[in-house]
Short mmCIF file of C-alpha atoms in Angstrom, two decimals:
data_model
loop_
_atom_site.label_atom_id
_atom_site.label_comp_id
_atom_site.label_asym_id
_atom_site.label_seq_id
_atom_site.Cartn_x
_atom_site.Cartn_y
_atom_site.Cartn_z
CA MET L 1 -18.64 15.91 20.72
CA ASP L 2 -19.16 18.17 17.85
CA HIS L 3 -18.91 17.32 14.19
CA ASN L 4 -15.23 17.99 13.88
CA ASP L 5 -14.45 16.17 17.14
CA LYS L 6 -16.09 13.10 15.76
CA TRP L 7 -14.03 13.18 12.57
CA LEU L 8 -10.89 13.68 14.49
CA ALA L 9 -11.69 10.75 16.82
CA ILE L 10 -12.27 8.64 13.57
CA ASP L 11 -8.96 9.66 12.32
CA ALA L 12 -7.32 8.69 15.47
CA GLU L 13 -8.83 5.36 15.69
CA ARG L 14 -8.07 4.45 12.09
CA ALA L 15 -4.33 5.49 12.88
CA ARG L 16 -4.19 3.33 15.93
CA LEU L 17 -5.79 0.42 14.18
CA ALA L 18 -3.42 0.85 11.23
CA ASP L 19 -0.43 0.72 13.78
CA LEU L 20 -1.76 -2.50 15.32
CA PHE L 21 -2.66 -4.22 12.09
CA ALA L 22 0.81 -3.50 10.70
CA THR L 23 2.48 -5.41 13.66
CA LEU L 24 0.40 -8.51 13.12
CA THR L 25 1.62 -11.82 11.69
CA ASP L 26 0.04 -13.59 8.71
CA VAL L 27 -1.46 -15.97 11.36
CA GLU L 28 -2.71 -13.37 13.45
CA ARG L 29 -4.44 -11.60 10.48
CA ALA L 30 -6.14 -14.97 9.45
CA ALA L 31 -7.34 -15.58 12.96
CA PRO L 32 -11.11 -15.18 13.90
CA SER L 33 -12.36 -11.72 14.88
CA LEU L 34 -15.25 -11.14 17.19
CA CYS L 35 -17.49 -10.76 13.94
CA ASP L 36 -18.83 -14.22 13.24
CA GLY L 37 -17.22 -15.62 10.30
CA TRP L 38 -14.73 -12.82 9.76
CA THR L 39 -11.12 -12.94 10.16
CA ILE L 40 -8.97 -10.16 11.56
CA HIS L 41 -8.12 -9.27 8.02
CA ASP L 42 -11.62 -9.20 6.96
CA VAL L 43 -12.51 -6.66 9.64
CA ALA L 44 -9.56 -4.44 9.01
CA THR L 45 -10.47 -4.27 5.36
CA HIS L 46 -14.10 -3.47 6.20
CA VAL L 47 -13.02 -0.50 8.25
CA ALA L 48 -10.38 0.58 5.60
CA LEU L 49 -13.01 0.59 2.84
CA ALA L 50 -15.44 2.90 4.36
CA PRO L 51 -14.12 6.28 3.01
CA TYR L 52 -13.31 4.77 -0.43
CA VAL L 53 -16.24 2.66 -1.39
CA GLY L 54 -18.62 4.32 -3.88
CA PHE L 55 -22.32 4.24 -4.47
CA GLY L 56 -22.17 2.13 -7.44
CA THR L 57 -20.02 -0.64 -5.80
CA VAL L 58 -22.47 -0.87 -2.90
CA LEU L 59 -25.53 -0.79 -5.27
CA LYS L 60 -24.01 -3.72 -7.23
CA ALA L 61 -23.31 -5.65 -4.13
CA ALA L 62 -26.74 -4.95 -2.84
CA VAL L 63 -28.30 -6.33 -6.01
CA LYS L 64 -26.16 -9.45 -5.81
CA ALA L 65 -27.16 -9.83 -2.15
CA ARG L 66 -30.91 -9.53 -3.12
CA GLY L 67 -31.40 -6.42 -0.93
CA SER L 68 -30.05 -8.07 2.27
CA PHE L 69 -27.83 -5.45 4.03
CA ASN L 70 -26.03 -8.07 6.12
CA ARG L 71 -25.33 -10.17 3.09
CA MET L 72 -24.21 -7.28 0.98
CA VAL L 73 -21.72 -6.20 3.72
CA HIS L 74 -20.41 -9.58 4.24
CA ASP L 75 -20.00 -10.45 0.46
CA LEU L 76 -18.45 -6.93 -0.32
CA THR L 77 -16.02 -7.24 2.55
CA LYS L 78 -15.02 -10.78 1.96
CA ARG L 79 -14.26 -10.07 -1.82
CA GLU L 80 -12.25 -6.89 -1.11
CA ALA L 81 -10.28 -8.55 1.80
CA ALA L 82 -9.44 -11.56 -0.60
CA ARG L 83 -7.80 -9.16 -3.13
CA ARG L 84 -6.03 -6.75 -0.82
CA SER L 85 -2.77 -7.38 0.94
CA ALA L 86 -2.15 -6.52 4.62
CA ALA L 87 0.23 -3.60 3.46
CA GLU L 88 -2.45 -2.23 1.28
CA VAL L 89 -5.18 -2.32 4.03
CA THR L 90 -2.64 -0.64 6.38
CA ALA L 91 -1.92 2.05 3.77
CA MET L 92 -5.74 2.65 3.30
CA LEU L 93 -6.27 3.16 7.04
CA ARG L 94 -3.36 5.53 7.30
CA ASP L 95 -4.21 7.44 4.09
CA ALA L 96 -7.91 8.00 5.37
CA ALA L 97 -6.57 10.56 7.90
CA GLY L 98 -8.32 13.79 6.99
CA LEU L 99 -10.64 12.41 4.59
CA ARG L 100 -14.32 13.54 5.33
CA ARG L 101 -16.05 10.78 3.31
CA LEU L 102 -18.57 8.37 4.62
CA ALA L 103 -19.68 5.12 3.07
CA PRO L 104 -22.92 5.38 1.20
CA ARG L 105 -25.88 6.04 3.54
CA GLN L 106 -23.56 6.07 6.56
CA THR L 107 -23.97 8.73 9.10
CA LEU L 108 -21.07 10.23 10.99
CA ASP L 109 -22.32 8.76 14.23
CA ASN L 110 -22.46 5.34 12.72
CA ALA L 111 -19.03 5.75 11.33
CA LEU L 112 -17.39 6.66 14.83
CA MET L 113 -19.26 3.68 16.29
CA ASP L 114 -18.27 1.38 13.60
CA VAL L 115 -14.60 2.11 13.83
CA HIS L 116 -14.39 1.86 17.59
CA VAL L 117 -16.25 -1.40 17.76
CA HIS L 118 -14.34 -3.02 14.90
CA ALA L 119 -11.09 -1.92 16.48
CA GLN L 120 -12.00 -3.98 19.46
CA ASP L 121 -13.23 -6.83 17.23
CA ILE L 122 -9.62 -7.11 16.04
CA ALA L 123 -7.83 -6.27 19.21
CA MET L 124 -9.69 -8.43 21.84
CA PRO L 125 -9.30 -11.94 20.33
CA LEU L 126 -5.59 -11.24 19.84
CA GLY L 127 -5.14 -10.17 23.43
CA ARG L 128 -4.11 -6.82 22.43
CA ARG L 129 -5.44 -3.80 24.38
CA LEU L 130 -6.78 -0.70 22.56
CA VAL L 131 -8.41 1.67 25.03
CA MET L 132 -11.43 3.36 23.63
CA PRO L 133 -11.34 7.19 24.35
CA ALA L 134 -14.17 7.91 26.96
CA GLU L 135 -15.83 10.81 25.07
CA ALA L 136 -15.91 8.92 21.81
CA ALA L 137 -17.20 5.79 23.71
CA VAL L 138 -19.92 7.87 25.21
CA ALA L 139 -21.01 9.15 21.75
CA SER L 140 -20.96 5.67 20.43
CA ALA L 141 -23.04 4.28 23.36
CA ASN L 142 -25.61 7.07 22.76
CA HIS L 143 -25.76 6.15 18.94
CA LEU L 144 -26.10 2.43 19.59
CA TRP L 145 -28.88 3.12 22.35
CA GLU L 146 -30.86 5.22 20.02
CA ILE L 147 -30.69 3.33 16.73
CA GLY L 148 -32.78 0.14 16.10
CA PHE L 149 -31.21 -1.87 13.25
CA PRO L 150 -29.03 -3.79 13.32
CA PHE L 151 -28.33 -4.06 17.00
CA HIS L 152 -31.78 -3.28 18.57
CA ALA L 153 -29.95 -2.56 21.92
CA ARG L 154 -32.84 -0.67 23.60
CA LYS L 155 -35.17 -3.66 22.86
CA ARG L 156 -32.59 -6.20 24.01
CA PHE L 157 -32.10 -4.43 27.30
CA ALA L 158 -35.50 -3.35 27.93
CA GLY L 159 -35.97 -3.59 31.82
CA HIS L 160 -32.40 -2.77 32.36
CA ARG L 161 -30.39 0.34 33.32
CA LEU L 162 -26.95 0.32 31.96
CA ILE L 163 -24.35 2.42 33.87
CA ALA L 164 -20.80 3.34 33.09
CA THR L 165 -18.52 3.18 36.00
CA ASP L 166 -15.81 5.26 34.28
CA ALA L 167 -17.67 7.76 32.30
CA ASP L 168 -20.67 9.93 32.52
CA TRP L 169 -23.23 7.75 30.74
CA ALA L 170 -26.32 5.81 31.61
CA ALA L 171 -29.46 4.63 29.78
CA GLY L 172 -32.60 2.61 30.30
CA SER L 173 -34.44 1.73 33.57
CA GLY L 174 -34.64 -1.31 35.69
CA ALA L 175 -32.09 -3.92 36.92
CA GLU L 176 -28.67 -2.30 36.83
CA ILE L 177 -25.78 -3.58 34.49
CA ARG L 178 -22.55 -1.76 35.44
CA GLY L 179 -19.10 -1.74 33.90
CA PRO L 180 -16.47 0.31 31.93
CA ILE L 181 -17.95 2.35 29.01
CA GLN L 182 -15.90 0.44 26.49
CA ALA L 183 -17.33 -2.82 27.67
CA LEU L 184 -20.82 -1.51 27.47
CA VAL L 185 -20.44 -0.17 23.97
CA MET L 186 -19.41 -3.66 22.90
CA LEU L 187 -22.29 -5.21 24.76
CA LEU L 188 -24.65 -2.70 22.88
CA ALA L 189 -23.16 -3.64 19.69
CA GLY L 190 -24.00 -7.38 20.22
CA ARG L 191 -20.67 -8.68 21.35
CA THR L 192 -20.49 -10.93 24.42
CA ALA L 193 -16.72 -10.77 24.89
CA THR L 194 -16.91 -8.02 27.41
CA ILE L 195 -19.55 -9.62 29.66
CA PRO L 196 -16.99 -10.61 32.21
CA GLN L 197 -16.22 -6.97 32.76
CA LEU L 198 -19.81 -6.20 33.82
CA THR L 199 -21.95 -6.77 36.76
CA GLY L 200 -25.65 -7.53 36.71
CA ILE L 201 -25.73 -9.64 33.60
#
């Protein structure tokens, strides 16, 4: 995927997530997501904030979190989620279409991976199906395999070869773990919910 293709994929996933989020009940939005300690509403807010949050906001949150990236993201997301309605979050997701803004210090590859993984963090625990487009999923799998922090996928799966059964993607060497590319992306991102879809693990 080239630069523009990645942005278009982000636009499409935000739109799909907005469509899904708009259909949820208050009970569903308050339900746990696949992100530990985050509700469905929290995750949707986190995704929606990405193109809008400024450097100053992130810097203040980082200072309050004493430099901890994970604590900063958690606290900022929780604070924003508590003050934003479902309608506002949905509108933010929709209005982001065409915006070419990244969160501070975020890369385009990270933004693509983030929106696809978090869409599944919302859909899967609710029993909803959002199919991750194969080309975008491959791009996200490559990114997750290449980066270290925060998932350390290459280290976690040292001695294994991960092979997609529905896309042209493989990485690593050793004992084989096979399955759909979408399930592998979630595994690389530290989620366990897709393990039943995989063999060799």
